[in-house]
């Protein structure tokens, strides 16, 4: 698989780092920046699936090349799945990680159940056809914020099977549990059957 070029339709540098750590030399992942594309792709839909599709389709329409995107949401059980698809802009259009965390903890403060999951949906466009893959990481929200690694909600999320928050883990440790890695592994297995 080593010589496959695949554009990753994202402007999130943290996502690019995490995905490149998973794919290693198996795929040649190009970020939008590396592909020379400057665009703020809209995410207007109310599902992760529809937003992921939008992102990969927009980039495919521009480049006509194989590409993928992913949309990820933190789904909190006691908040009926919120912030979910609104994860990036939960506390407003400034997309401020700390403001999003503060709002989430405020809304969760009187709830007993702190169960949550990260869900990643990948949309791959391969030879002009779209394929979707999903990765889920279940865990707990912990109001005691710790760690400075990762991004987004990582300082308050402890994956099942660990006592550490994602933000307390190295990228390799996070990738042992990560929703994003699970979805990406499915994409790689799929490409293995095609190549
Ligand atoms: P692109 O659309 O350009 O890919 P984005 O940052 O807008 O980048 P999303 O729409 O998928 O990405 O945003 C989801 C938000 O969910 C993101 O801004 C973070 O706040 C949060 N998030 C996503 N993955 C996460 C992870 O692995 N750990 C912690 N928070 C995460």
Coordinates of N, CA and C and ligand atoms in Angstrom, one line a residue:
X1 N 0.8 -1.2 0.0 CA 0.0 0.0 0.0 C 0.8 1.3 0.0
X2 N 2.2 1.1 0.1 CA 3.0 2.3 0.5 C 2.9 3.5 -0.5
X3 N 2.6 3.2 -1.7 CA 2.7 4.3 -2.7 C 1.3 5.0 -2.9
X4 N 0.3 4.7 -2.1 CA -1.0 5.3 -2.3 C -1.0 6.7 -1.7
X5 N -1.3 7.7 -2.6 CA -1.5 9.1 -2.1 C -2.9 9.3 -1.7
X6 N -3.2 9.9 -0.6 CA -4.5 10.1 -0.1 C -4.6 11.5 0.5
X7 N -5.4 12.3 0.0 CA -5.6 13.7 0.6 C -6.5 13.6 1.8
X8 N -6.1 14.1 2.9 CA -7.0 14.2 4.1 C -7.6 15.5 4.1
X9 N -8.9 15.6 3.9 CA -9.7 16.8 3.8 C -10.0 17.4 5.2
X10 N -9.0 18.0 5.8 CA -9.2 18.6 7.1 C -8.3 19.8 7.3
X11 N -8.7 20.7 8.1 CA -7.8 21.8 8.5 C -7.4 21.7 9.9
X12 N -7.6 20.5 10.5 CA -7.2 20.3 11.9 C -5.9 19.6 12.0
X13 N -4.8 20.3 12.4 CA -3.5 19.8 12.3 C -3.3 18.6 13.3
X14 N -4.1 18.6 14.4 CA -4.0 17.5 15.4 C -4.5 16.2 14.8
X15 N -5.6 16.3 14.0 CA -6.1 15.1 13.4 C -5.1 14.6 12.4
X16 N -4.4 15.4 11.7 CA -3.4 15.0 10.7 C -2.3 14.2 11.4
X17 N -1.8 14.8 12.5 CA -0.8 14.1 13.3 C -1.2 12.7 13.7
X18 N -2.4 12.7 14.3 CA -2.9 11.4 14.8 C -3.1 10.3 13.7
X19 N -3.6 10.8 12.5 CA -3.8 9.9 11.4 C -2.4 9.4 10.8
X20 N -1.5 10.3 10.7 CA -0.2 9.9 10.2 C 0.5 8.9 11.1
X21 N 0.3 9.0 12.4 CA 0.9 8.1 13.3 C 0.3 6.7 13.2
X22 N -1.0 6.7 12.8 CA -1.6 5.3 12.6 C -1.2 4.7 11.2
X23 N -1.1 5.5 10.2 CA -0.8 5.0 8.9 C 0.6 4.7 8.6
X24 N 1.5 5.4 9.4 CA 3.0 5.1 9.2 C 3.3 5.3 7.7
X25 N 4.1 4.3 7.2 CA 4.5 4.3 5.8 C 3.5 3.6 4.9
X26 N 2.4 3.2 5.4 CA 1.5 2.4 4.6 C 0.8 3.2 3.6
X27 N 0.6 4.5 3.9 CA -0.2 5.4 3.0 C 0.6 6.7 3.0
X28 N 0.5 7.4 1.9 CA 1.1 8.8 1.8 C 0.0 9.8 2.0
X29 N -0.2 10.2 3.3 CA -1.3 11.1 3.7 C -0.9 12.5 3.4
X30 N -1.7 13.3 2.6 CA -1.4 14.7 2.4 C -2.5 15.5 3.0
X31 N -2.1 16.4 3.9 CA -3.0 17.3 4.5 C -3.5 18.3 3.4
X32 N -4.5 19.1 3.7 CA -4.9 20.1 2.7 C -3.8 21.1 2.4
X33 N -3.1 21.4 3.5 CA -2.0 22.3 3.4 C -0.9 21.7 2.4
X34 N -0.6 20.5 2.7 CA 0.4 19.8 1.9 C 0.0 19.6 0.4
X35 N -1.4 19.6 0.2 CA -1.9 19.4 -1.2 C -2.0 20.8 -1.8
X36 N -1.7 21.9 -1.1 CA -1.8 23.2 -1.6 C -3.2 23.7 -1.7
X37 N -4.1 23.2 -0.9 CA -5.5 23.7 -0.9 C -5.9 24.5 0.3
X38 N -6.3 25.7 0.0 CA -6.7 26.5 1.2 C -8.2 26.7 1.1
X39 N -8.9 26.1 2.0 CA -10.4 26.2 1.9 C -11.0 25.9 3.3
X40 N -12.0 26.7 3.7 CA -12.7 26.4 4.9 C -14.0 25.6 4.5
X41 N -14.0 24.3 4.7 CA -15.1 23.5 4.2 C -16.2 23.6 5.2
X42 N -17.4 23.9 4.7 CA -18.6 24.0 5.6 C -19.0 22.7 6.1
X43 N -19.6 22.8 7.3 CA -20.1 21.5 8.0 C -21.6 21.9 8.4
X44 N -22.5 22.0 7.4 CA -23.8 22.5 7.7 C -24.8 21.5 8.2
X45 N -24.5 20.2 8.2 CA -25.5 19.2 8.4 C -25.7 18.8 9.8
X46 N -26.7 18.0 10.1 CA -27.0 17.6 11.5 C -26.6 16.2 11.8
X47 N -25.7 15.5 11.0 CA -25.1 14.2 11.3 C -23.7 14.3 11.0
X48 N -22.9 13.4 11.7 CA -21.5 13.3 11.4 C -21.3 12.8 10.0
X49 N -22.1 11.8 9.6 CA -22.0 11.2 8.3 C -22.1 12.2 7.2
X50 N -23.2 13.1 7.3 CA -23.4 14.0 6.2 C -22.3 15.1 6.2
X51 N -21.8 15.5 7.3 CA -20.7 16.5 7.3 C -19.4 15.8 6.7
X52 N -19.1 14.6 7.1 CA -17.9 13.9 6.6 C -18.0 13.8 5.1
X53 N -19.2 13.4 4.6 CA -19.4 13.3 3.1 C -19.2 14.7 2.4
X54 N -19.8 15.7 3.0 CA -19.6 17.1 2.4 C -18.2 17.4 2.3
X55 N -17.4 17.2 3.3 CA -16.0 17.5 3.3 C -15.2 16.8 2.2
X56 N -15.4 15.5 2.1 CA -14.6 14.7 1.1 C -15.1 15.0 -0.3
X57 N -16.4 15.3 -0.4 CA -17.0 15.6 -1.8 C -16.5 16.9 -2.3
X58 N -16.4 17.9 -1.4 CA -15.9 19.2 -1.8 C -14.5 19.1 -2.3
X59 N -13.6 18.4 -1.5 CA -12.2 18.2 -1.9 C -12.1 17.4 -3.2
X60 N -12.9 16.4 -3.3 CA -12.8 15.5 -4.5 C -13.2 16.3 -5.8
X61 N -14.2 17.2 -5.6 CA -14.7 18.0 -6.7 C -13.6 18.9 -7.2
X62 N -12.8 19.4 -6.2 CA -11.7 20.3 -6.6 C -10.5 19.6 -7.2
X63 N -10.1 18.5 -6.6 CA -8.9 17.8 -7.0 C -9.0 16.6 -7.9
X64 N -10.2 16.0 -7.9 CA -10.5 14.8 -8.7 C -9.6 13.6 -8.2
X65 N -9.0 13.7 -7.0 CA -8.1 12.7 -6.5 C -8.8 11.9 -5.4
X66 N -8.2 10.7 -5.1 CA -8.7 10.0 -4.0 C -8.5 10.8 -2.7
X67 N -9.5 10.8 -1.8 CA -9.3 11.6 -0.6 C -10.3 11.1 0.4
X68 N -10.1 11.6 1.7 CA -11.0 11.2 2.7 C -11.1 12.4 3.7
X69 N -12.2 12.3 4.5 CA -12.4 13.3 5.5 C -12.9 12.6 6.7
X70 N -12.9 13.2 7.9 CA -13.6 12.6 9.0 C -14.3 13.7 9.8
X71 N -15.5 13.3 10.4 CA -16.2 14.2 11.3 C -16.3 13.4 12.6
X72 N -15.9 14.1 13.7 CA -15.9 13.5 15.0 C -16.8 14.2 16.0
X73 N -17.5 13.5 16.8 CA -18.3 14.2 17.9 C -18.2 13.4 19.2
X74 N -18.3 14.2 20.3 CA -18.3 13.6 21.6 C -19.8 13.5 22.0
X75 N -20.2 12.3 22.2 CA -21.6 12.0 22.5 C -21.8 11.6 24.0
X76 N -22.5 12.5 24.7 CA -22.6 12.3 26.1 C -24.0 11.8 26.4
X77 N -24.0 10.6 27.1 CA -25.3 9.9 27.3 C -26.3 10.7 28.0
X78 N -26.0 11.3 29.1 CA -26.9 12.1 29.9 C -27.4 13.4 29.3
X79 N -26.7 13.8 28.2 CA -27.1 15.0 27.4 C -27.7 14.6 26.1
X80 N -28.3 13.4 26.0 CA -29.0 12.9 24.8 C -28.0 13.0 23.6
X81 N -26.8 12.7 23.8 CA -25.9 12.6 22.6 C -25.2 13.9 22.3
X82 N -25.5 15.0 23.1 CA -24.8 16.3 22.9 C -23.4 16.2 23.4
X83 N -22.4 17.0 23.0 CA -22.5 18.0 21.9 C -22.6 17.3 20.5
X84 N -22.1 16.0 20.4 CA -22.3 15.3 19.1 C -21.8 16.1 17.9
X85 N -22.6 16.2 16.9 CA -22.2 16.9 15.7 C -21.9 18.4 15.9
X86 N -22.3 18.9 17.1 CA -22.0 20.3 17.4 C -20.7 20.5 18.2
X87 N -19.9 19.4 18.3 CA -18.8 19.4 19.2 C -17.8 20.6 19.0
X88 N -17.5 20.9 17.8 CA -16.5 22.0 17.5 C -17.0 23.4 17.9
X89 N -18.4 23.6 17.8 CA -18.9 24.9 18.0 C -19.9 24.9 19.2
X90 N -19.8 24.0 20.1 CA -20.8 23.8 21.2 C -21.0 25.1 21.9
X91 N -20.0 25.9 22.2 CA -20.2 27.1 23.0 C -20.1 28.3 22.1
X92 N -20.2 28.1 20.8 CA -20.2 29.3 19.9 C -19.2 29.1 18.7
X93 N -19.3 30.1 17.8 CA -18.5 30.0 16.6 C -17.0 30.3 16.7
X94 N -16.6 30.7 17.9 CA -15.2 30.9 18.1 C -14.4 29.5 18.2
X95 N -15.2 28.4 18.3 CA -14.6 27.1 18.4 C -13.5 27.0 19.5
X96 N -13.8 27.6 20.6 CA -12.9 27.6 21.7 C -13.0 26.3 22.6
X97 N -11.8 25.6 22.6 CA -11.8 24.3 23.3 C -12.3 24.4 24.8
X98 N -11.7 25.4 25.5 CA -12.0 25.5 26.9 C -13.4 26.0 27.1
X99 N -13.9 26.9 26.3 CA -15.4 27.3 26.4 C -16.3 26.1 26.2
X100 N -15.9 25.2 25.2 CA -16.8 24.0 25.0 C -16.8 23.1 26.2
X101 N -15.6 22.9 26.8 CA -15.5 22.0 27.9 C -16.3 22.6 29.1
X102 N -16.1 23.9 29.3 CA -16.9 24.6 30.4 C -18.4 24.4 30.3
X103 N -18.9 24.6 29.1 CA -20.3 24.5 28.9 C -20.7 23.0 29.1
X104 N -20.0 22.1 28.6 CA -20.3 20.7 28.8 C -20.3 20.3 30.2
X105 N -19.3 20.7 31.0 CA -19.3 20.4 32.4 C -20.4 21.0 33.2
X106 N -20.8 22.2 32.8 CA -21.9 22.9 33.4 C -23.2 22.1 33.2
X107 N -23.4 21.7 32.0 CA -24.7 21.0 31.7 C -24.7 19.6 32.3
X108 N -23.5 19.1 32.5 CA -23.4 17.7 33.1 C -23.4 17.7 34.6
X109 N -23.2 18.9 35.2 CA -22.9 18.9 36.6 C -23.9 18.3 37.5
X110 N -25.2 18.3 37.2 CA -26.2 17.7 38.0 C -26.7 16.3 37.6
X111 N -25.9 15.7 36.7 CA -26.2 14.4 36.2 C -25.3 13.3 36.8
X112 N -25.9 12.2 37.1 CA -25.1 11.1 37.8 C -24.3 10.3 36.7
X113 N -24.9 10.1 35.6 CA -24.3 9.3 34.6 C -23.3 10.1 33.8
X114 N -22.0 9.8 33.8 CA -21.0 10.6 33.1 C -20.5 9.8 31.9
X115 N -21.3 8.8 31.4 CA -20.8 8.0 30.3 C -20.8 8.8 29.0
X116 N -19.8 8.6 28.2 CA -19.7 9.3 26.9 C -19.0 8.5 25.9
X117 N -19.1 8.9 24.6 CA -18.2 8.2 23.6 C -17.8 9.2 22.6
X118 N -16.6 9.0 22.1 CA -16.2 9.7 20.8 C -16.6 8.8 19.7
X119 N -17.2 9.5 18.7 CA -17.5 8.7 17.4 C -17.0 9.4 16.2
X120 N -16.2 8.7 15.5 CA -15.6 9.3 14.2 C -16.2 8.6 13.0
X121 N -16.6 9.4 12.1 CA -17.1 8.9 10.8 C -16.1 9.3 9.7
X122 N -15.6 8.4 9.0 CA -14.7 8.7 7.9 C -15.5 8.5 6.6
X123 N -15.4 9.5 5.7 CA -15.9 9.4 4.3 C -14.7 9.3 3.4
X124 N -14.5 8.2 2.7 CA -13.5 8.0 1.7 C -14.0 8.0 0.3
X125 N -13.4 8.8 -0.5 CA -13.7 8.7 -2.0 C -12.6 8.1 -2.7
X126 N -12.9 6.9 -3.2 CA -11.9 6.0 -3.8 C -12.3 5.7 -5.2
X127 N -11.6 6.0 -6.2 CA -12.0 5.8 -7.6 C -13.4 6.3 -7.8
X128 N -13.7 7.5 -7.4 CA -15.0 8.2 -7.6 C -16.2 7.6 -6.9
X129 N -15.9 6.7 -5.9 CA -17.0 6.1 -5.1 C -16.8 6.4 -3.7
X130 N -17.9 6.6 -2.9 CA -17.8 7.0 -1.5 C -18.0 5.8 -0.6
X131 N -17.2 5.7 0.4 CA -17.3 4.6 1.4 C -17.2 5.2 2.8
X132 N -18.1 4.8 3.7 CA -18.1 5.3 5.1 C -17.5 4.3 6.1
X133 N -16.8 4.8 7.1 CA -16.2 3.9 8.1 C -16.5 4.6 9.5
X134 N -16.7 3.8 10.5 CA -16.9 4.4 11.8 C -16.0 3.8 12.9
X135 N -15.6 4.7 13.8 CA -14.8 4.2 15.0 C -15.4 4.9 16.3
X136 N -15.6 4.0 17.3 CA -16.1 4.5 18.6 C -15.2 4.2 19.7
X137 N -15.1 5.2 20.6 CA -14.3 5.0 21.8 C -15.2 5.4 23.0
X138 N -15.5 4.4 23.9 CA -16.4 4.6 25.0 C -15.6 5.0 26.2
X139 N -16.2 5.8 27.1 CA -15.5 6.2 28.3 C -16.3 7.0 29.2
X140 N -15.7 7.8 30.1 CA -16.3 8.6 31.1 C -15.8 10.1 31.0
X141 N -16.7 11.0 31.3 CA -16.3 12.4 31.5 C -15.9 12.6 32.9
X142 N -14.7 13.3 33.1 CA -14.3 13.6 34.4 C -14.1 15.1 34.5
X143 N -14.8 15.7 35.5 CA -14.8 17.2 35.6 C -13.4 17.7 36.0
X144 N -12.6 16.9 36.6 CA -11.3 17.3 37.0 C -10.3 17.3 35.8
X145 N -10.1 18.4 35.2 CA -9.4 18.5 33.9 C -7.9 18.3 34.2
X146 N -7.3 17.4 33.4 CA -5.9 17.1 33.5 C -5.2 16.9 32.2
X147 N -3.9 17.2 32.1 CA -3.1 16.9 30.9 C -3.1 18.1 29.9
X148 N -2.1 18.0 29.0 CA -1.9 19.1 28.0 C -1.7 18.6 26.6
X149 N -1.8 17.2 26.5 CA -1.6 16.6 25.1 C -3.0 16.7 24.4
X150 N -2.9 16.3 23.1 CA -4.1 16.2 22.3 C -4.8 17.5 22.1
X151 N -6.2 17.5 22.0 CA -6.9 18.7 21.7 C -8.4 18.5 22.1
X152 N -9.2 19.6 21.9 CA -10.6 19.5 22.1 C -11.0 19.0 23.5
X153 N -11.8 18.0 23.6 CA -12.3 17.5 24.9 C -11.3 16.6 25.6
X154 N -10.1 16.4 25.1 CA -9.2 15.4 25.7 C -8.9 15.6 27.2
X155 N -8.9 16.8 27.7 CA -8.6 16.9 29.2 C -9.7 16.4 30.1
X156 N -10.9 16.1 29.6 CA -12.0 15.6 30.5 C -12.5 14.2 30.1
X157 N -11.8 13.5 29.1 CA -12.3 12.2 28.7 C -11.3 11.1 29.1
X158 N -11.9 10.1 29.9 CA -11.1 8.9 30.2 C -11.7 7.7 29.5
X159 N -10.9 7.1 28.6 CA -11.4 6.0 27.8 C -11.5 4.7 28.7
X160 N -12.5 3.9 28.5 CA -12.7 2.6 29.2 C -11.4 1.9 29.1
X161 N -10.9 1.3 30.2 CA -9.7 0.5 30.2 C -8.5 1.3 30.6
X162 N -8.6 2.6 30.9 CA -7.5 3.4 31.3 C -7.9 4.3 32.5
X163 N -7.0 4.7 33.3 CA -7.3 5.7 34.4 C -6.8 7.1 34.0
X164 N -6.3 7.2 32.8 CA -5.8 8.5 32.3 C -6.8 9.2 31.4
X165 N -6.8 10.5 31.4 CA -7.5 11.3 30.4 C -6.7 11.2 29.1
X166 N -7.4 11.4 28.0 CA -6.7 11.4 26.7 C -5.5 12.5 26.7
X167 N -5.8 13.6 27.4 CA -4.8 14.7 27.4 C -3.6 14.4 28.2
X168 N -3.7 13.3 29.0 CA -2.5 12.9 29.8 C -1.7 11.8 29.1
X169 N -2.1 11.4 27.9 CA -1.5 10.4 27.1 C -0.6 10.9 26.0
X170 N 0.5 10.2 25.6 CA 1.2 10.5 24.4 C 0.2 10.1 23.2
X171 N 0.6 10.5 22.0 CA -0.3 10.2 20.9 C -0.4 8.7 20.7
X172 N 0.8 8.0 20.9 CA 0.7 6.5 20.7 C -0.2 5.9 21.8
X173 N -0.2 6.4 23.0 CA -1.1 5.8 24.0 C -2.6 6.1 23.6
X174 N -2.8 7.4 23.2 CA -4.2 7.7 22.8 C -4.7 6.8 21.7
X175 N -3.7 6.5 20.8 CA -4.1 5.7 19.6 C -4.3 4.2 19.9
X176 N -4.0 3.8 21.2 CA -4.4 2.5 21.6 C -5.9 2.4 21.8
X177 N -6.6 3.5 22.1 CA -8.0 3.5 22.4 C -8.8 4.3 21.3
X178 N -8.2 5.1 20.5 CA -8.8 6.1 19.8 C -9.9 5.7 18.7
X179 N -11.0 6.4 18.8 CA -12.1 6.4 17.8 C -11.5 6.6 16.4
X180 N -10.7 7.6 16.3 CA -10.1 8.0 15.0 C -9.3 6.8 14.4
X181 N -8.5 6.2 15.3 CA -7.6 5.1 14.9 C -8.5 3.9 14.4
X182 N -9.6 3.7 15.2 CA -10.4 2.5 14.8 C -11.0 2.7 13.5
X183 N -11.5 3.9 13.2 CA -12.1 4.2 11.9 C -11.0 4.1 10.8
X184 N -9.9 4.6 11.1 CA -8.8 4.6 10.1 C -8.3 3.2 9.8
X185 N -8.3 2.3 10.8 CA -7.9 1.0 10.6 C -8.9 0.3 9.6
X186 N -10.2 0.6 9.7 CA -11.1 0.1 8.8 C -10.9 0.5 7.4
X187 N -10.6 1.8 7.3 CA -10.3 2.3 5.9 C -9.1 1.6 5.3
X188 N -8.0 1.4 6.2 CA -6.8 0.7 5.7 C -7.1 -0.8 5.3
X189 N -7.9 -1.4 6.1 CA -8.3 -2.8 5.7 C -9.0 -2.8 4.4
X190 N -9.9 -1.8 4.2 CA -10.7 -1.7 3.0 C -9.7 -1.5 1.8
X191 N -8.7 -0.6 1.9 CA -7.8 -0.4 0.8 C -6.9 -1.6 0.6
X192 N -6.6 -2.4 1.6 CA -5.9 -3.6 1.4 C -6.6 -4.6 0.5
X193 N -7.9 -4.6 0.5 CA -8.7 -5.5 -0.4 C -8.7 -4.9 -1.8
X194 N -8.5 -3.6 -2.0 CA -8.6 -3.0 -3.3 C -7.2 -2.9 -4.0
X195 N -6.2 -3.1 -3.2 CA -4.8 -2.7 -3.8 C -4.1 -4.0 -4.2
Ligands
LIG1 P1 -12.1 19.5 10.2 O1 -13.6 19.7 10.0 O2 -11.3 20.5 9.4 O3 -11.6 18.1 10.0 P2 -12.6 20.2 12.9 O4 -11.7 20.6 14.1 O5 -13.7 21.2 12.5 O6 -11.7 19.8 11.7 P3 -14.7 18.3 13.6 O7 -15.7 19.0 12.9 O8 -14.6 16.8 13.5 O9 -13.2 18.8 13.2 O10 -14.7 18.8 15.1 C1 -15.1 18.1 16.1 C2 -14.7 18.8 17.4 O11 -14.7 17.7 18.3 C3 -13.2 19.3 17.5 O12 -13.1 20.6 17.2 C4 -12.9 19.0 18.9 O13 -13.3 19.9 19.8 C5 -13.6 17.7 19.2 N1 -12.8 16.5 18.9 C6 -12.7 15.8 17.7 N2 -11.9 14.8 17.9 C7 -11.4 14.8 19.2 C8 -10.5 14.1 19.9 O14 -9.9 13.0 19.4 N3 -10.3 14.4 21.2 C9 -10.9 15.5 21.7 N4 -11.8 16.2 21.1 C10 -12.0 15.9 19.8

